[in-house]
Amino acid sequence: MKLENSIIPVHKQTENLQRLQENVEKTLSCLDHVISYYHVAKDTEKIIKEGPTGRLEEYLNCMDKIQKAVEYFQDNNPDSPELNRVKSLFERGKESLESEFRSLMTRHTKPVPPILILDLISGDDEMETQEEMSLEHLPESVLHDIIRISGWLVENGRNQDFMTVYFQIRSVQLDRSIKGLKDHFRKNSSSTGVPYSPAIQNKRKDTPTKKPIKRPVLIPGTIRKAQNLLKQYSQHGLDGKKGASNLIPMEGHEHDLRVKHLSDTLSDKHGPAAGRDDVFDIEIDAYIHCVSAFVKLAQSEYQLLTEIVPEHHQKKTFDSLIQESLDNLIMEGDNIVSAARKAIIRHDYSAVLTIFPILKHLKQMKPEFDQVLQGTAAGTKNKLPGLITSMETTGAKALEEFADNIKNDPDKEYNMPKDGTVHELTSNAILFLQQLLDFQETAGAMLASQETSSSASSYSSEFSRRLLSTYICKVLGNLQLNLLSKSKVYEDPALSAIFLHNNYNYILKSLEKSELIQLVAVTQKTAERSYRELIEQQIQTYQRSWLKVTEYILEKNLPVFQPGVKGFNDGLEELCKIQKAWAIPDMEQRDKIRRAQKTIVKETYGAFLNRYGNVPFTKNPEKYIKYQVDQVGEMIEKLFDTSA
């Protein structure tokens, strides 16, 4: 007990001494820790002043130390002058990081080269076997630093200004990339063709960044082909065959449709070698490619943005980033629509053809557009549908006004072919309809967009096809009515018949040579037979013009003759002279009509010669028997041929 009583106090004293020692050590450690905060400013100031360039990790470590010092002084000694010092240093460091972010983005953000964009948007069936291709917008090391800085600013800087800097710089780059592609078209398309093609025909549902097979492409040339054909027929008659007349060009075929904001400087950019139609065609093709480029580049931009911008800010930042480029695309589309509307007012209906390839492509790209713009503001999402609606409405208006114009084209004598050949109204109408074949679904959708029926709301390709068929039949019906009216301008019923024959035959042959006949048959199954009957009727009407010649030598009129009345020879010569100047451009029809007429006249004349060749039925037999049967045949053989 004595021992115990003497040791326990010593033990307790030792415990107290150990506790005291531990407390002293803890206090010293605490003091060291506190004192270290007083040294932070001095230890980090040099690095902070020099900036983060080239030593980002070291710089961020210093910023972490400064931030902890700020938190310490705020909690323990808010009146300390050290607090102001470290706070000032922290703000300076944060500004340097923001400046470094801006500097890295500015220095390393460059427009995507046009060839690379064309590679990205090219489509090929063999793409499935190719490696995936993605754009490297920023070098890997730079991207790493940008991600580190943005992460630090989000977590510690409590500042979203860098996101504004990000979308502003990337927005300019996106816009410059698309404009660079357009300039590439202007410099190269007119002479050499575009080296690579967008996925307009081979539209893909899979990832759009696969490496394509590079292949040459021919410019579609839709507008140029149509307008040049319209010019050709307006100026040179029907396919240059014998007897075709030179037609006076119709008003409204100057083909001066141009998108104003593009065309003002075209002559400077392309030089005199590029024709206006060629240049405009390049602009249309360039616009179609730029639409594809926007989608692919925007997809790529979003992938980059997700690595740098915090998730809850990504949609809004992306929305801001794409605005300028999207607005430029929509404005360009609106200008094309505006130019088409002005052309419609001038009755230049070929101008609607500019809308077709663009509208077709916009509708093909819409699913990808919607996917890219998912999560953006409603105003952003509605821009493309708005342009599509505007184009459909304008296109439908042009189609309807074209049909009305065909019906109401005035019957002017000066505008009628003197030889009865195909009227330019017919050739222009058929050429216009043939152009619709490349855009059947687009044209059908245009017409459907104006329908209010329940069938239109449940829109289908079959409904669209029926609408287009109905429209084509309407144009053909209007054309037939107008041709009938025009034919009355001719004083000679035979020339009127030849005119209608030529036009009906041209319409039928044109329908048969293209898919138009199948489209017409969707709603008018007997159209082909009807045209054949119309053609036959006109041939019969024409043949009646020969009755006044052959009646001279019919048996019932012999041998009684009226003094002073023209005989067979005079009638034959006069009719051959007149009808020689008429035209039947279709060689097959020309030969058929000559052959039939030759048979009728030769038979009648031959019968006359057999009966009266040696009979003295008149004092002047040469008045009636001037030609042999074969000579009469040869004269008829020269009908409809001015060179014979």
PDB file of N, CA, C and O in Angstrom, residues 227 251-252 256-258 336-356 390-405 432 446 471:
ATOM      1  N   GLN A 227     -32.582  26.274-116.839  1.00  0.00           N
ATOM      2  CA  GLN A 227     -32.669  27.601-117.438  1.00  0.00           C
ATOM      3  C   GLN A 227     -32.048  27.627-118.831  1.00  0.00           C
ATOM      4  O   GLN A 227     -32.554  28.291-119.733  1.00  0.00           O
ATOM      5  N   GLU A 251     -41.386  36.985-122.391  1.00  0.00           N
ATOM      6  CA  GLU A 251     -41.040  37.885-121.299  1.00  0.00           C
ATOM      7  C   GLU A 251     -40.879  37.058-120.032  1.00  0.00           C
ATOM      8  O   GLU A 251     -41.617  36.124-119.782  1.00  0.00           O
ATOM      9  N   GLY A 252     -39.890  37.392-119.243  1.00  0.00           N
ATOM     10  CA  GLY A 252     -39.697  36.666-118.000  1.00  0.00           C
ATOM     11  C   GLY A 252     -38.638  35.599-118.089  1.00  0.00           C
ATOM     12  O   GLY A 252     -38.373  34.905-117.132  1.00  0.00           O
ATOM     13  N   ASP A 256     -32.661  36.286-114.597  1.00  0.00           N
ATOM     14  CA  ASP A 256     -31.804  37.147-113.778  1.00  0.00           C
ATOM     15  C   ASP A 256     -32.050  36.958-112.291  1.00  0.00           C
ATOM     16  O   ASP A 256     -31.745  37.819-111.490  1.00  0.00           O
ATOM     17  N   LEU A 257     -32.634  35.810-111.929  1.00  0.00           N
ATOM     18  CA  LEU A 257     -32.833  35.549-110.502  1.00  0.00           C
ATOM     19  C   LEU A 257     -31.490  35.429-109.804  1.00  0.00           C
ATOM     20  O   LEU A 257     -30.671  34.620-110.166  1.00  0.00           O
ATOM     21  N   ARG A 258     -31.282  36.229-108.845  1.00  0.00           N
ATOM     22  CA  ARG A 258     -30.038  36.165-108.070  1.00  0.00           C
ATOM     23  C   ARG A 258     -30.314  36.513-106.622  1.00  0.00           C
ATOM     24  O   ARG A 258     -31.168  37.334-106.320  1.00  0.00           O
ATOM     25  N   ILE A 336     -32.715  33.804-100.506  1.00  0.00           N
ATOM     26  CA  ILE A 336     -33.032  32.983-101.678  1.00  0.00           C
ATOM     27  C   ILE A 336     -34.545  32.948-101.878  1.00  0.00           C
ATOM     28  O   ILE A 336     -35.050  33.072-102.998  1.00  0.00           O
ATOM     29  N   VAL A 337     -35.288  32.790-100.782  1.00  0.00           N
ATOM     30  CA  VAL A 337     -36.760  32.800-100.849  1.00  0.00           C
ATOM     31  C   VAL A 337     -37.251  34.147-101.360  1.00  0.00           C
ATOM     32  O   VAL A 337     -38.131  34.228-102.226  1.00  0.00           O
ATOM     33  N   SER A 338     -36.647  35.230-100.832  1.00  0.00           N
ATOM     34  CA  SER A 338     -37.050  36.580-101.237  1.00  0.00           C
ATOM     35  C   SER A 338     -36.803  36.804-102.727  1.00  0.00           C
ATOM     36  O   SER A 338     -37.650  37.362-103.436  1.00  0.00           O
ATOM     37  N   ALA A 339     -35.645  36.342-103.202  1.00  0.00           N
ATOM     38  CA  ALA A 339     -35.328  36.485-104.631  1.00  0.00           C
ATOM     39  C   ALA A 339     -36.309  35.682-105.481  1.00  0.00           C
ATOM     40  O   ALA A 339     -36.741  36.129-106.547  1.00  0.00           O
ATOM     41  N   ALA A 340     -36.691  34.498-104.999  1.00  0.00           N
ATOM     42  CA  ALA A 340     -37.659  33.668-105.729  1.00  0.00           C
ATOM     43  C   ALA A 340     -39.023  34.360-105.783  1.00  0.00           C
ATOM     44  O   ALA A 340     -39.700  34.345-106.813  1.00  0.00           O
ATOM     45  N   ARG A 341     -39.411  34.982-104.674  1.00  0.00           N
ATOM     46  CA  ARG A 341     -40.700  35.691-104.648  1.00  0.00           C
ATOM     47  C   ARG A 341     -40.715  36.827-105.670  1.00  0.00           C
ATOM     48  O   ARG A 341     -41.713  37.045-106.365  1.00  0.00           O
ATOM     49  N   LYS A 342     -39.614  37.572-105.742  1.00  0.00           N
ATOM     50  CA  LYS A 342     -39.531  38.677-106.698  1.00  0.00           C
ATOM     51  C   LYS A 342     -39.603  38.152-108.131  1.00  0.00           C
ATOM     52  O   LYS A 342     -40.219  38.756-109.003  1.00  0.00           O
ATOM     53  N   ALA A 343     -38.952  37.013-108.359  1.00  0.00           N
ATOM     54  CA  ALA A 343     -38.970  36.418-109.701  1.00  0.00           C
ATOM     55  C   ALA A 343     -40.372  35.943-110.066  1.00  0.00           C
ATOM     56  O   ALA A 343     -40.786  36.041-111.217  1.00  0.00           O
ATOM     57  N   ILE A 344     -41.117  35.438-109.075  1.00  0.00           N
ATOM     58  CA  ILE A 344     -42.495  34.995-109.329  1.00  0.00           C
ATOM     59  C   ILE A 344     -43.356  36.184-109.745  1.00  0.00           C
ATOM     60  O   ILE A 344     -44.187  36.087-110.644  1.00  0.00           O
ATOM     61  N   ILE A 345     -43.128  37.332-109.081  1.00  0.00           N
ATOM     62  CA  ILE A 345     -43.865  38.553-109.438  1.00  0.00           C
ATOM     63  C   ILE A 345     -43.577  38.932-110.892  1.00  0.00           C
ATOM     64  O   ILE A 345     -44.443  39.412-111.615  1.00  0.00           O
ATOM     65  N   ARG A 346     -42.328  38.670-111.336  1.00  0.00           N
ATOM     66  CA  ARG A 346     -41.948  38.962-112.730  1.00  0.00           C
ATOM     67  C   ARG A 346     -42.405  37.846-113.674  1.00  0.00           C
ATOM     68  O   ARG A 346     -42.091  37.873-114.859  1.00  0.00           O
ATOM     69  N   HIS A 347     -43.082  36.841-113.137  1.00  0.00           N
ATOM     70  CA  HIS A 347     -43.522  35.666-113.918  1.00  0.00           C
ATOM     71  C   HIS A 347     -42.338  34.852-114.431  1.00  0.00           C
ATOM     72  O   HIS A 347     -42.441  34.185-115.454  1.00  0.00           O
ATOM     73  N   ASP A 348     -41.226  34.900-113.720  1.00  0.00           N
ATOM     74  CA  ASP A 348     -40.072  34.063-114.070  1.00  0.00           C
ATOM     75  C   ASP A 348     -40.156  32.796-113.218  1.00  0.00           C
ATOM     76  O   ASP A 348     -39.499  32.661-112.203  1.00  0.00           O
ATOM     77  N   TYR A 349     -41.013  31.864-113.662  1.00  0.00           N
ATOM     78  CA  TYR A 349     -41.320  30.711-112.816  1.00  0.00           C
ATOM     79  C   TYR A 349     -40.185  29.693-112.756  1.00  0.00           C
ATOM     80  O   TYR A 349     -40.167  28.841-111.873  1.00  0.00           O
ATOM     81  N   SER A 350     -39.250  29.774-113.676  1.00  0.00           N
ATOM     82  CA  SER A 350     -38.093  28.874-113.584  1.00  0.00           C
ATOM     83  C   SER A 350     -37.304  29.149-112.317  1.00  0.00           C
ATOM     84  O   SER A 350     -36.538  28.305-111.852  1.00  0.00           O
ATOM     85  N   ALA A 351     -37.511  30.331-111.734  1.00  0.00           N
ATOM     86  CA  ALA A 351     -36.785  30.702-110.519  1.00  0.00           C
ATOM     87  C   ALA A 351     -37.112  29.779-109.352  1.00  0.00           C
ATOM     88  O   ALA A 351     -36.298  29.598-108.451  1.00  0.00           O
ATOM     89  N   VAL A 352     -38.298  29.179-109.374  1.00  0.00           N
ATOM     90  CA  VAL A 352     -38.666  28.298-108.268  1.00  0.00           C
ATOM     91  C   VAL A 352     -37.713  27.108-108.193  1.00  0.00           C
ATOM     92  O   VAL A 352     -37.551  26.484-107.144  1.00  0.00           O
ATOM     93  N   LEU A 353     -37.056  26.808-109.300  1.00  0.00           N
ATOM     94  CA  LEU A 353     -36.119  25.681-109.320  1.00  0.00           C
ATOM     95  C   LEU A 353     -34.952  25.894-108.363  1.00  0.00           C
ATOM     96  O   LEU A 353     -34.330  24.927-107.925  1.00  0.00           O
ATOM     97  N   THR A 354     -34.651  27.142-108.039  1.00  0.00           N
ATOM     98  CA  THR A 354     -33.565  27.396-107.078  1.00  0.00           C
ATOM     99  C   THR A 354     -33.929  26.865-105.703  1.00  0.00           C
ATOM    100  O   THR A 354     -33.056  26.483-104.930  1.00  0.00           O
ATOM    101  N   ILE A 355     -35.208  26.845-105.403  1.00  0.00           N
ATOM    102  CA  ILE A 355     -35.651  26.433-104.067  1.00  0.00           C
ATOM    103  C   ILE A 355     -35.625  24.910-103.916  1.00  0.00           C
ATOM    104  O   ILE A 355     -35.328  24.401-102.844  1.00  0.00           O
ATOM    105  N   PHE A 356     -35.896  24.184-104.998  1.00  0.00           N
ATOM    106  CA  PHE A 356     -36.076  22.733-104.898  1.00  0.00           C
ATOM    107  C   PHE A 356     -34.874  21.995-104.307  1.00  0.00           C
ATOM    108  O   PHE A 356     -35.031  21.250-103.337  1.00  0.00           O
ATOM    109  N   SER A 390     -41.329  28.517 -95.080  1.00  0.00           N
ATOM    110  CA  SER A 390     -41.276  29.664 -95.993  1.00  0.00           C
ATOM    111  C   SER A 390     -40.990  29.211 -97.418  1.00  0.00           C
ATOM    112  O   SER A 390     -41.609  29.679 -98.380  1.00  0.00           O
ATOM    113  N   MET A 391     -40.045  28.261 -97.565  1.00  0.00           N
ATOM    114  CA  MET A 391     -39.701  27.752 -98.896  1.00  0.00           C
ATOM    115  C   MET A 391     -40.858  26.965 -99.496  1.00  0.00           C
ATOM    116  O   MET A 391     -41.148  27.080-100.693  1.00  0.00           O
ATOM    117  N   GLU A 392     -41.522  26.153 -98.666  1.00  0.00           N
ATOM    118  CA  GLU A 392     -42.652  25.361 -99.170  1.00  0.00           C
ATOM    119  C   GLU A 392     -43.784  26.271 -99.631  1.00  0.00           C
ATOM    120  O   GLU A 392     -44.379  26.047-100.688  1.00  0.00           O
ATOM    121  N   THR A 393     -44.066  27.305 -98.842  1.00  0.00           N
ATOM    122  CA  THR A 393     -45.146  28.233 -99.201  1.00  0.00           C
ATOM    123  C   THR A 393     -44.825  28.968-100.498  1.00  0.00           C
ATOM    124  O   THR A 393     -45.671  29.083-101.392  1.00  0.00           O
ATOM    125  N   THR A 394     -43.581  29.451-100.600  1.00  0.00           N
ATOM    126  CA  THR A 394     -43.159  30.174-101.811  1.00  0.00           C
ATOM    127  C   THR A 394     -43.177  29.249-103.022  1.00  0.00           C
ATOM    128  O   THR A 394     -43.635  29.626-104.107  1.00  0.00           O
ATOM    129  N   GLY A 395     -42.662  28.023-102.836  1.00  0.00           N
ATOM    130  CA  GLY A 395     -42.649  27.060-103.934  1.00  0.00           C
ATOM    131  C   GLY A 395     -44.050  26.711-104.395  1.00  0.00           C
ATOM    132  O   GLY A 395     -44.332  26.655-105.599  1.00  0.00           O
ATOM    133  N   ALA A 396     -44.959  26.487-103.434  1.00  0.00           N
ATOM    134  CA  ALA A 396     -46.346  26.156-103.782  1.00  0.00           C
ATOM    135  C   ALA A 396     -47.011  27.308-104.533  1.00  0.00           C
ATOM    136  O   ALA A 396     -47.742  27.094-105.505  1.00  0.00           O
ATOM    137  N   LYS A 397     -46.730  28.521-104.088  1.00  0.00           N
ATOM    138  CA  LYS A 397     -47.289  29.714-104.756  1.00  0.00           C
ATOM    139  C   LYS A 397     -46.782  29.797-106.195  1.00  0.00           C
ATOM    140  O   LYS A 397     -47.535  30.070-107.129  1.00  0.00           O
ATOM    141  N   ALA A 398     -45.490  29.530-106.367  1.00  0.00           N
ATOM    142  CA  ALA A 398     -44.907  29.572-107.715  1.00  0.00           C
ATOM    143  C   ALA A 398     -45.531  28.505-108.606  1.00  0.00           C
ATOM    144  O   ALA A 398     -45.855  28.756-109.772  1.00  0.00           O
ATOM    145  N   LEU A 399     -45.713  27.295-108.062  1.00  0.00           N
ATOM    146  CA  LEU A 399     -46.302  26.211-108.848  1.00  0.00           C
ATOM    147  C   LEU A 399     -47.729  26.563-109.283  1.00  0.00           C
ATOM    148  O   LEU A 399     -48.104  26.375-110.445  1.00  0.00           O
ATOM    149  N   GLU A 400     -48.506  27.091-108.346  1.00  0.00           N
ATOM    150  CA  GLU A 400     -49.896  27.432-108.673  1.00  0.00           C
ATOM    151  C   GLU A 400     -49.956  28.584-109.674  1.00  0.00           C
ATOM    152  O   GLU A 400     -50.753  28.565-110.615  1.00  0.00           O
ATOM    153  N   GLU A 401     -49.118  29.587-109.472  1.00  0.00           N
ATOM    154  CA  GLU A 401     -49.130  30.726-110.394  1.00  0.00           C
ATOM    155  C   GLU A 401     -48.621  30.318-111.772  1.00  0.00           C
ATOM    156  O   GLU A 401     -49.065  30.839-112.790  1.00  0.00           O
ATOM    157  N   PHE A 402     -47.689  29.374-111.807  1.00  0.00           N
ATOM    158  CA  PHE A 402     -47.205  28.866-113.089  1.00  0.00           C
ATOM    159  C   PHE A 402     -48.350  28.203-113.846  1.00  0.00           C
ATOM    160  O   PHE A 402     -48.533  28.428-115.051  1.00  0.00           O
ATOM    161  N   ALA A 403     -49.129  27.385-113.132  1.00  0.00           N
ATOM    162  CA  ALA A 403     -50.278  26.715-113.770  1.00  0.00           C
ATOM    163  C   ALA A 403     -51.273  27.744-114.301  1.00  0.00           C
ATOM    164  O   ALA A 403     -51.794  27.605-115.420  1.00  0.00           O
ATOM    165  N   ASP A 404     -51.530  28.782-113.510  1.00  0.00           N
ATOM    166  CA  ASP A 404     -52.460  29.832-113.955  1.00  0.00           C
ATOM    167  C   ASP A 404     -51.898  30.598-115.144  1.00  0.00           C
ATOM    168  O   ASP A 404     -52.634  30.978-116.064  1.00  0.00           O
ATOM    169  N   ASN A 405     -50.592  30.832-115.121  1.00  0.00           N
ATOM    170  CA  ASN A 405     -49.954  31.567-116.208  1.00  0.00           C
ATOM    171  C   ASN A 405     -50.039  30.791-117.525  1.00  0.00           C
ATOM    172  O   ASN A 405     -50.219  31.367-118.597  1.00  0.00           O
ATOM    173  N   PHE A 432     -40.344  22.623-117.555  1.00  0.00           N
ATOM    174  CA  PHE A 432     -40.555  22.937-116.137  1.00  0.00           C
ATOM    175  C   PHE A 432     -41.059  21.697-115.394  1.00  0.00           C
ATOM    176  O   PHE A 432     -40.562  21.364-114.310  1.00  0.00           O
ATOM    177  N   MET A 446     -44.554  20.515-101.025  1.00  0.00           N
ATOM    178  CA  MET A 446     -44.917  21.929-101.231  1.00  0.00           C
ATOM    179  C   MET A 446     -46.430  22.060-101.406  1.00  0.00           C
ATOM    180  O   MET A 446     -47.079  22.897-100.780  1.00  0.00           O
ATOM    181  N   TYR A 471     -51.500  18.048-109.970  1.00  0.00           N
ATOM    182  CA  TYR A 471     -50.942  19.346-110.395  1.00  0.00           C
ATOM    183  C   TYR A 471     -50.459  19.281-111.848  1.00  0.00           C
ATOM    184  O   TYR A 471     -50.756  20.172-112.651  1.00  0.00           O
TER     185      TYR A 471
END
